[in-house]
Structure formats: structure tokens, C-alpha cells
Amino acid sequence: MEIKKPQHHPSPYYQKKGDDLLVAGLPVRMIAGIAGQTPFYVYDRSIINTKITEFREHIPERIHLHYAIKANPHPAVVNHLANRVNGLDIASQKELIVALNSGMSPSEISFAGPGKSEVDIHAAINAGITLNVESETELSRATEYAKTQGVKARVAIRVNPDFELKSSGMKMSGGPKQFGIDAEKVAEIIRQMDLSAIEYMGLHIFSGSQNLNCNAIIDAHNKTFELARRLVKDSEVPLLKLNIGGGFGIPYFPGEMPLDLAPIGDNLRQLLRDYQDVFSDTEIVIELGRFLVGESGLYVSKINDIKESRGQSFWMTDGGLHHHLANSGNFGQVIRKNYPVCVATKASTAPSVVTNIVGPLCTPLDILADKYLLPEAQIGDLVAIFQSGAYGPTASPLGFLSQPGVVELLL
Ligand SMILES: *Cc1c(COP(=O)(O)O)cnc(C)c1O
């Protein structure tokens, strides 16, 4: 049997004490007592702070940082971030309410996403946030509604760029796409905007997600600045804001290395110098989701049963893909790979068994870890999945097989 590399204590952000994995100084088994149940998600606010610090150490101060709340819309997480970033990016009317509840100023909230409903558009205009329109229909709906309300709709154009983010986990640009307005149409659309009803805010150019290759991100930044310059040259309205997207990834799988921010920061400093004349009065924004929160979270479940089947070991836990679809490999991965896993109650015990960790669902897709080298565990031990702070419960089929729900807490 092929043995996956030991990933016994894989994250640089977590400590252990004896056999206990710690989050915010507390043993995970005690956090289970606070949660009142397993499974649960626990997020560590100090790790979120560390990620913001890492970003700020390298990225020029002039560039604003936004949090894309779809990565983790838990209100405590959003509230924590709202005090530490410059703005929030949302993708639905319900996320708008979470964003407003956090106290973030509406002028620093922007709303992207294809196929916005009238409810979405009306909510954005009434709240005074920036609507990143992704089609001409959205723009005309915004124009009409702003007139009926006697206000101006703050509108930015989401551009479908004519390039793509290379080596990206999820490509969201280049070629025909449901996202944004094709770059070649944008100048004309800006020219025809009804400025009696629209306050033009600027451009949103997002090209992809989960990228660990700094050169690919640098390349996308270069092309994004160049595209924005072209679009500004062709239009008469000033560019107040330029959202250059995000895409900063985190390492999930064996062999992946953290993204190197230093060259990205150096390149941005150079771009800011090169384009000084064009963007001197433009606010430039990077929007990040998983980079800020992904590493702050653990998904913890309890071993309910252990058995052998034809030479392989299986640990059955009370957690599974109904809470954590991404970890099961069914959220956009082509080939399933293991997230880093540990036995949170055997954190210092030497690994000695190769096991499969599975959930309680009646489907072979419900895998938490596949042939993973771990210390020997007993029924009742707790299993923790690292890198679980983003795209967790809200990206999972919580109703599937009517299993109990999951608790989330931020420490
Ligand atoms: C999903 C999304 C993000 C966040 O992506 P991450 O990979 O979590 O950083 C940011 N911006 C837009 C427009 C998105 O759709």
C-alpha cells in the first residue's frame, strides 16, 4: 500500500502541549467541551491577525485590503476582520447584511457575482454600497432603480479580462465567462453610462483563485494594470477605485509551499511607480478570502468506530463531507488529495499506522483522509483537519443525509 507522507503536525501556526493540539492556547479536547459537541469548526483570531500582518509586511501600504466574505461568512469572523481590513466584498444580499452588521462603512463594501437578482441590486443601492455590475442588464436595472429611489447607484464594472491567471486553482477569467463584462466592451459601456443615476466607482478585474505561484500572480498584476490603463485612456470619467482581484492561495496538499509574498509586493511597488500618472488618485484594492482565514480554522470530529477491512484500517468519525465538502475532494478538485490531518488528542505520539478516515454518510465520497500515516488512536479520540477556515460549512451540503449540524466558534 502506498503510504502518504506523514503530516503529523503540519501547520506552522499551531502549538501542541503534550499530546494535546492547542488552539488559542486551549487543548482541542477542551474546546470540544465548549462547543458542546463534535463535530465543530474552531477558528483562531490570532492566526487571522498573523495573516493580515504577513500581507501588510510585503504589500505596499497604498494598496487597500478587502476581505471576500464568502470564504467564511461566520459573523464573528467577519466582525473580527471588519476592524482590521479596509473593506468587505460580498456576493449576495444576505452577505450584505452580515457585512453591514459588522459596522463596515457602506462606502467600503462592494458586491460582485454573476446573475444578481433585483433583490440584490435594490439592496445594494439602498445601502449605498458599490455594485460591481457583471452585465448590461445589471447596469440598466441599477440605473432604473436608482432613478425610482431618487439616489445615485454606486457602480463599478467587473471586467472579464482578455487574459487568465496561470496555474490557478480556479480560473475565472479569459475567454468566454459568466463573470464580468468582456474587456473589449467596457469602454463603450462606460461612455454610455447615465451619470445622472450612476456614480461611477471604477473597475474590478478578478482573474482567479487559490494560486501559490507568485510569478503567475505577478503576471496577472502586470496585465491587470495594463488593461486598466487602456480602459482609463478610452474613457472620460476618473477611476476612483481599481480592484485588482486576489487569488492568493494557501498550501493544502503535500508538497505545496506557501505563497511567496515578497516578489509580489516588490512588483506592485514597481507598478505603482510605473503607473503613477495614470492611477495617482485611484484607490487600489486587493480582495482576499482564503488567504486571510483558511489557515485559522480546524474541523474537529470524533472517532466513533475503528475497524479493519481486508488489510486496511478505517476510522469512522462523526464528521464528514456534509460539513466539509472541500476536504472530501468534491469542491473543484480534479484528483482527491489529503488535507493535513492530525489526531488532536495524540499530537505528540509518533505516527505508526496507515489509516483511512471516513465520515458517517452512505457514500464512498465521504472521505476525510485517504491512507494517511498517523499515531494509533482509539474510539473517542479527536481528529482535526487543518486549513479548514475557508469554504467550510457554507460550502457544504449541510442537509445531506440529515446528519446533525456543526458548531462554529472563534477563539
Ligand atoms: C471567491 C472570490 C474571492 C475570494 O477567493 P479566495 O480564493 O477565497 O481568496 C475574491 N473575489 C471574488 C470576485 C471571488 O469570486
Coordinates of C-alpha atoms and ligand atoms in Angstrom, one line a residue:
M1 CA 0.0 0.0 0.0
E2 CA 1.2 3.4 -0.9
I3 CA 1.9 5.4 2.3
K4 CA 1.2 9.1 2.3
K5 CA 3.9 11.2 3.8
P6 CA 3.4 11.9 7.5
Q7 CA 1.8 15.2 8.0
H8 CA 1.8 14.9 11.7
H9 CA 1.9 18.4 12.8
P10 CA 1.8 20.3 9.6
S11 CA 0.8 23.8 10.2
P12 CA 3.3 26.4 11.4
Y13 CA 0.5 28.3 13.1
Y14 CA -0.5 25.7 15.8
Q15 CA 1.2 24.7 19.0
K16 CA 0.9 21.5 21.0
K17 CA 1.3 20.6 24.7
G18 CA 2.0 17.0 25.5
D19 CA -0.5 15.1 23.4
D20 CA -2.9 18.0 23.0
L21 CA -3.1 20.1 19.9
L22 CA -3.8 23.7 21.0
V23 CA -6.0 26.4 19.5
A24 CA -5.7 29.8 21.1
G25 CA -3.8 28.1 24.0
L26 CA -6.6 25.6 24.7
P27 CA -6.4 21.9 24.1
V28 CA -8.8 20.9 21.3
R29 CA -10.4 18.3 23.6
M30 CA -11.4 21.2 26.0
I31 CA -12.7 23.2 23.0
A32 CA -15.0 20.2 22.3
G33 CA -16.3 20.7 25.8
I34 CA -17.0 24.4 25.0
A35 CA -18.6 23.5 21.6
G36 CA -20.9 21.1 23.5
Q37 CA -20.5 18.6 20.7
T38 CA -18.4 17.2 17.9
P39 CA -18.1 17.9 15.1
F40 CA -17.2 21.6 15.3
Y41 CA -15.1 24.2 13.5
V42 CA -12.8 26.4 15.6
Y43 CA -11.2 29.5 14.2
D44 CA -8.2 31.2 15.9
R45 CA -8.3 35.0 15.6
S46 CA -4.6 35.4 16.3
I47 CA -3.9 33.4 13.1
I48 CA -6.2 35.7 11.1
N49 CA -4.2 38.6 12.6
T50 CA -0.9 36.9 11.6
K51 CA -2.1 36.5 8.0
I52 CA -3.0 40.2 7.9
T53 CA 0.4 41.1 9.2
E54 CA 2.1 38.8 6.6
F55 CA 0.1 40.7 3.9
R56 CA 1.0 44.1 5.3
E57 CA 4.7 43.3 5.7
H58 CA 5.0 42.8 2.0
I59 CA 2.3 44.6 0.1
P60 CA 2.6 48.4 -0.4
E61 CA 0.7 50.4 2.2
R62 CA -1.1 52.3 -0.5
I63 CA -3.0 49.1 -1.5
H64 CA -6.2 48.5 0.4
L65 CA -7.0 45.0 1.6
H66 CA -10.6 43.7 1.4
Y67 CA -12.0 40.5 2.8
A68 CA -14.2 38.4 0.4
I69 CA -16.6 37.2 3.0
K70 CA -17.9 34.2 1.0
A71 CA -14.7 32.4 2.2
N72 CA -16.0 32.4 5.7
P73 CA -19.1 34.4 6.4
H74 CA -19.4 33.5 10.1
P75 CA -20.4 36.8 11.7
A76 CA -17.8 36.6 14.4
V77 CA -15.1 36.1 11.8
V78 CA -16.4 38.9 9.6
N79 CA -16.7 41.2 12.6
H80 CA -13.1 40.4 13.6
L81 CA -11.9 41.2 10.1
A82 CA -14.0 44.3 9.6
N83 CA -11.9 46.0 12.3
R84 CA -8.6 45.0 10.5
V85 CA -9.2 45.4 6.8
N86 CA -10.2 48.3 4.6
G87 CA -13.3 46.9 3.1
L88 CA -15.5 43.8 2.6
D89 CA -16.6 42.1 -0.6
I90 CA -19.9 40.4 -0.7
A91 CA -21.7 38.2 -3.2
S92 CA -25.4 38.1 -2.1
Q93 CA -28.0 40.2 -0.3
K94 CA -27.6 38.0 2.9
E95 CA -23.8 38.6 2.9
L96 CA -24.6 42.3 2.6
I97 CA -26.5 42.1 5.9
V98 CA -23.6 40.3 7.5
A99 CA -21.2 43.0 6.2
L100 CA -23.4 45.9 7.4
N101 CA -23.9 44.2 10.8
S102 CA -20.1 44.2 11.2
G103 CA -20.1 48.0 11.2
M104 CA -18.1 48.3 8.0
S105 CA -18.9 51.6 6.2
P106 CA -21.1 51.0 3.1
S107 CA -18.7 53.0 1.0
E108 CA -16.1 50.2 1.7
I109 CA -18.4 47.3 0.7
S110 CA -18.6 46.0 -2.8
F111 CA -20.9 43.4 -4.3
A112 CA -19.7 41.1 -7.1
G113 CA -21.3 38.0 -8.5
P114 CA -23.0 37.0 -11.8
G115 CA -26.8 37.0 -12.2
K116 CA -27.6 39.4 -9.5
S117 CA -31.3 39.4 -8.7
E118 CA -33.4 42.5 -8.4
V119 CA -33.4 42.0 -4.6
D120 CA -29.6 42.0 -4.7
I121 CA -29.4 45.1 -6.8
H122 CA -32.1 47.0 -4.8
A123 CA -30.4 46.1 -1.5
A124 CA -27.0 47.4 -2.8
I125 CA -28.4 50.7 -4.0
N126 CA -30.5 51.3 -0.9
A127 CA -27.4 50.5 1.3
G128 CA -25.2 52.8 -0.8
I129 CA -22.6 50.1 -1.4
T130 CA -20.7 49.6 -4.7
L131 CA -22.3 47.3 -7.1
N132 CA -19.8 45.5 -9.4
V133 CA -22.0 45.0 -12.4
E134 CA -21.3 42.0 -14.4
S135 CA -23.7 42.6 -17.4
E136 CA -25.5 45.3 -19.3
T137 CA -28.8 44.1 -17.8
E138 CA -27.5 44.7 -14.2
L139 CA -26.3 48.1 -15.2
S140 CA -29.7 49.1 -16.7
R141 CA -31.5 47.6 -13.7
A142 CA -29.3 49.7 -11.4
T143 CA -29.9 52.8 -13.4
E144 CA -33.7 52.4 -13.4
Y145 CA -33.9 51.6 -9.8
A146 CA -31.6 54.4 -8.7
K147 CA -34.0 56.8 -10.6
T148 CA -37.1 55.5 -8.8
Q149 CA -35.3 55.9 -5.4
G150 CA -34.0 59.3 -6.3
V151 CA -30.4 58.3 -5.5
K152 CA -27.3 57.6 -7.4
A153 CA -26.2 53.9 -7.7
R154 CA -22.5 53.4 -7.0
V155 CA -21.4 51.2 -9.8
A156 CA -18.1 49.6 -10.7
I157 CA -17.7 47.4 -13.8
R158 CA -16.4 43.9 -13.3
V159 CA -14.3 43.2 -16.3
N160 CA -13.8 39.8 -17.9
P161 CA -10.2 40.3 -18.8
D162 CA -8.6 39.2 -22.0
F163 CA -6.0 37.1 -20.1
E164 CA -6.2 34.4 -17.5
L165 CA -4.4 33.8 -14.2
K166 CA -2.0 31.0 -14.9
S167 CA -1.6 28.0 -12.5
S168 CA -4.7 29.0 -10.7
G169 CA -6.8 26.5 -8.7
M170 CA -9.9 28.1 -10.2
K171 CA -9.8 30.1 -13.4
M172 CA -12.3 32.8 -13.5
S173 CA -11.3 34.9 -16.5
G174 CA -10.1 34.9 -20.1
G175 CA -12.2 33.6 -22.9
P176 CA -16.0 33.3 -22.6
K177 CA -17.1 33.5 -19.0
Q178 CA -20.2 34.2 -17.0
F179 CA -18.2 36.6 -14.9
G180 CA -17.9 40.3 -15.7
I181 CA -18.2 42.2 -19.0
D182 CA -15.8 41.4 -21.8
A183 CA -12.9 43.8 -21.7
E184 CA -13.4 44.9 -25.3
K185 CA -17.0 46.1 -24.5
V186 CA -16.2 48.0 -21.3
A187 CA -15.0 51.4 -22.7
E188 CA -18.2 51.8 -24.7
I189 CA -20.4 50.8 -21.7
I190 CA -18.7 53.4 -19.5
R191 CA -19.2 56.1 -22.2
Q192 CA -22.9 55.3 -22.3
M193 CA -23.5 55.3 -18.6
D194 CA -26.3 57.6 -17.4
L195 CA -24.3 59.6 -14.9
S196 CA -27.5 61.3 -13.6
A197 CA -28.3 57.9 -12.0
I198 CA -24.9 56.3 -11.7
E199 CA -21.8 57.3 -9.6
Y200 CA -19.0 55.5 -11.5
M201 CA -16.7 54.0 -9.0
G202 CA -14.2 52.1 -11.1
L203 CA -13.1 48.7 -12.3
H204 CA -13.0 45.2 -10.8
I205 CA -10.6 42.8 -12.5
F206 CA -10.5 39.4 -10.8
S207 CA -8.8 36.6 -12.6
G208 CA -8.7 33.6 -10.4
S209 CA -8.4 31.9 -7.1
Q210 CA -6.1 29.6 -5.0
N211 CA -2.8 30.5 -6.6
L212 CA 0.5 29.5 -5.0
N213 CA 2.7 30.7 -7.9
C214 CA 4.0 34.2 -7.2
N215 CA 5.1 34.6 -10.9
A216 CA 1.6 33.8 -12.1
I217 CA 0.2 36.5 -9.8
I218 CA 2.8 39.0 -10.8
D219 CA 2.0 38.3 -14.4
A220 CA -1.7 38.9 -13.8
H221 CA -1.0 42.1 -11.9
N222 CA 1.1 43.4 -14.8
K223 CA -1.7 42.6 -17.2
T224 CA -4.4 44.0 -14.9
F225 CA -2.6 47.4 -14.6
E226 CA -2.1 47.5 -18.4
L227 CA -5.7 46.6 -19.1
A228 CA -6.9 49.2 -16.6
R229 CA -4.7 51.9 -18.2
R230 CA -6.2 51.1 -21.6
L231 CA -9.7 51.3 -20.2
V232 CA -9.0 54.6 -18.5
K233 CA -7.4 56.1 -21.6
D234 CA -10.6 55.4 -23.5
S235 CA -13.0 56.9 -21.0
E236 CA -13.5 60.4 -19.7
V237 CA -14.6 59.6 -16.2
P238 CA -12.0 59.3 -13.5
L239 CA -11.1 55.9 -12.0
L240 CA -11.8 56.2 -8.3
K241 CA -11.2 52.5 -7.5
L242 CA -9.3 49.7 -9.1
N243 CA -9.9 46.3 -7.6
I244 CA -7.1 44.1 -9.0
G245 CA -8.6 40.9 -7.5
G246 CA -6.8 38.5 -5.3
G247 CA -6.2 34.8 -5.8
F248 CA -3.6 34.4 -3.1
G249 CA -3.6 30.7 -2.2
I250 CA -2.8 28.6 0.8
P251 CA -1.0 25.3 0.8
Y252 CA -3.4 22.4 1.2
F253 CA -1.7 19.4 -0.1
P254 CA 1.6 17.5 0.3
G255 CA 4.4 19.3 -1.5
E256 CA 2.6 22.7 -1.7
M257 CA 4.6 25.6 -0.4
P258 CA 3.2 28.9 1.0
L259 CA 2.9 31.7 -1.5
D260 CA 5.9 34.0 -1.5
L261 CA 4.6 37.5 -1.0
A262 CA 7.9 39.4 -1.2
P263 CA 8.2 39.4 -5.0
I264 CA 4.5 40.2 -5.4
G265 CA 5.0 43.2 -3.1
D266 CA 8.1 44.3 -5.0
N267 CA 6.4 44.1 -8.3
L268 CA 3.4 46.1 -7.0
R269 CA 5.8 48.8 -5.8
Q270 CA 7.2 48.9 -9.3
L271 CA 3.8 49.0 -10.9
L272 CA 2.7 51.9 -8.6
R273 CA 5.8 53.8 -9.8
D274 CA 5.3 52.9 -13.5
Y275 CA 1.7 53.9 -13.5
Q276 CA 1.9 56.8 -11.1
D277 CA 0.5 59.3 -13.6
V278 CA -2.5 57.1 -14.5
F279 CA -3.6 56.0 -11.1
S280 CA -2.4 58.8 -8.8
D281 CA -5.9 59.4 -7.5
T282 CA -7.1 55.8 -7.7
E283 CA -7.7 53.6 -4.7
I284 CA -6.2 50.2 -5.5
V285 CA -7.7 47.2 -3.8
I286 CA -6.7 43.5 -3.3
E287 CA -9.5 41.2 -2.2
L288 CA -8.7 38.0 -0.4
G289 CA -10.7 35.2 1.1
R290 CA -9.0 32.0 2.0
F291 CA -5.5 33.6 2.4
L292 CA -6.8 35.5 5.4
V293 CA -8.9 32.8 7.1
G294 CA -8.2 29.4 5.6
E295 CA -5.3 28.6 7.9
S296 CA -7.1 29.9 11.0
G297 CA -9.6 27.0 11.1
L298 CA -9.7 23.4 12.2
Y299 CA -12.6 21.0 11.6
V300 CA -12.7 18.6 14.5
S301 CA -14.6 15.3 14.7
K302 CA -14.6 12.3 17.0
I303 CA -13.7 8.7 16.1
N304 CA -16.9 6.7 16.6
D305 CA -15.7 3.3 15.3
I306 CA -12.5 1.7 14.2
K307 CA -12.3 -1.4 12.0
E308 CA -10.2 -3.4 9.6
S309 CA -11.3 -4.3 6.2
R310 CA -9.2 -6.6 4.0
G311 CA -5.9 -5.3 5.4
Q312 CA -6.8 -1.7 5.6
S313 CA -7.7 0.3 8.7
F314 CA -10.8 2.6 8.8
W315 CA -11.6 5.2 11.4
M316 CA -15.3 6.3 11.3
T317 CA -15.8 9.8 12.6
D318 CA -19.0 11.8 13.3
G319 CA -17.8 14.4 10.8
G320 CA -17.8 14.2 7.1
L321 CA -18.4 15.9 3.7
H322 CA -21.8 17.2 4.8
H323 CA -19.8 19.8 6.9
H324 CA -16.6 19.9 4.9
L325 CA -17.1 19.2 1.2
A326 CA -13.8 20.7 0.2
N327 CA -11.8 18.3 2.4
S328 CA -13.6 15.4 0.8
G329 CA -12.2 16.4 -2.6
N330 CA -15.5 17.3 -4.1
F331 CA -15.3 21.1 -4.3
G332 CA -13.5 21.7 -7.5
Q333 CA -10.5 19.3 -7.1
V334 CA -9.8 17.1 -10.1
I335 CA -7.9 14.4 -8.1
R336 CA -8.6 13.9 -4.4
K337 CA -5.7 14.8 -2.2
N338 CA -5.5 14.8 1.6
Y339 CA -5.7 18.0 3.6
P340 CA -3.3 17.9 6.5
V341 CA -4.8 15.9 9.3
C342 CA -3.8 15.1 12.9
V343 CA -5.1 13.2 15.9
A344 CA -5.7 16.3 18.1
T345 CA -5.6 14.1 21.3
K346 CA -2.3 12.3 20.2
A347 CA -0.5 15.3 18.9
S348 CA 2.9 14.2 20.2
T349 CA 2.6 10.5 19.7
A350 CA 4.8 9.0 16.9
P351 CA 2.8 8.1 13.8
S352 CA 2.7 4.3 13.4
V353 CA -0.5 3.3 11.4
V354 CA -1.7 4.0 8.0
T355 CA -5.4 4.5 8.1
N356 CA -8.4 5.8 6.2
I357 CA -10.6 8.3 7.9
V358 CA -14.2 8.4 6.7
G359 CA -17.4 10.0 7.7
P360 CA -20.9 8.6 8.5
L361 CA -22.5 9.2 5.1
C362 CA -23.6 6.4 2.9
T363 CA -21.4 7.3 0.0
P364 CA -17.8 6.4 -0.8
L365 CA -17.2 10.1 -1.4
D366 CA -17.3 10.7 2.4
I367 CA -13.5 10.6 3.0
L368 CA -11.7 12.8 5.5
A369 CA -8.3 11.2 4.8
D370 CA -7.0 8.5 2.5
K371 CA -4.2 6.1 3.5
Y372 CA -2.7 8.6 6.0
L373 CA 0.1 7.9 8.4
L374 CA -1.0 8.7 11.9
P375 CA -0.4 7.7 15.5
E376 CA -2.5 4.8 16.8
A377 CA -5.9 6.1 18.0
Q378 CA -8.8 4.8 19.9
I379 CA -12.6 5.3 19.7
G380 CA -13.2 8.7 21.3
D381 CA -10.0 10.4 20.0
L382 CA -10.5 13.6 18.1
V383 CA -9.4 14.1 14.5
A384 CA -8.5 17.6 13.3
I385 CA -8.4 18.7 9.7
F386 CA -6.2 21.7 9.1
Q387 CA -6.6 24.5 6.6
S388 CA -10.4 24.5 7.2
G389 CA -11.1 28.1 7.9
A390 CA -12.4 28.8 4.4
Y391 CA -15.1 27.2 2.3
G392 CA -16.3 25.1 5.2
P393 CA -19.9 24.7 6.4
T394 CA -21.3 27.3 3.9
A395 CA -19.7 25.5 1.0
S396 CA -21.0 22.1 2.1
P397 CA -24.3 20.1 1.6
L398 CA -25.4 20.5 5.3
G399 CA -28.7 18.9 4.7
F400 CA -27.3 15.7 3.1
L401 CA -28.4 12.6 4.9
S402 CA -30.0 14.7 7.6
Q403 CA -27.0 14.4 9.9
P404 CA -26.6 16.7 13.0
G405 CA -25.3 20.2 12.3
V406 CA -21.9 21.7 13.1
V407 CA -20.9 24.3 15.7
E408 CA -18.6 27.1 14.8
L409 CA -16.6 29.2 17.2
L410 CA -13.9 31.8 17.0
L411 CA -11.3 31.9 19.9
Ligands
LIG1 C1 -14.4 33.9 -4.5 C2 -13.9 35.2 -4.7 C3 -12.9 35.8 -3.9 C4 -12.2 35.0 -2.8 O1 -11.4 34.0 -3.3 P1 -10.3 33.3 -2.4 O2 -9.8 32.2 -3.2 O3 -11.1 32.8 -1.2 O4 -9.4 34.3 -2.0 C5 -12.5 37.0 -4.2 N1 -13.1 37.8 -5.2 C6 -14.1 37.3 -5.9 C7 -14.7 38.1 -7.0 C8 -14.5 36.0 -5.8 O5 -15.4 35.5 -6.6

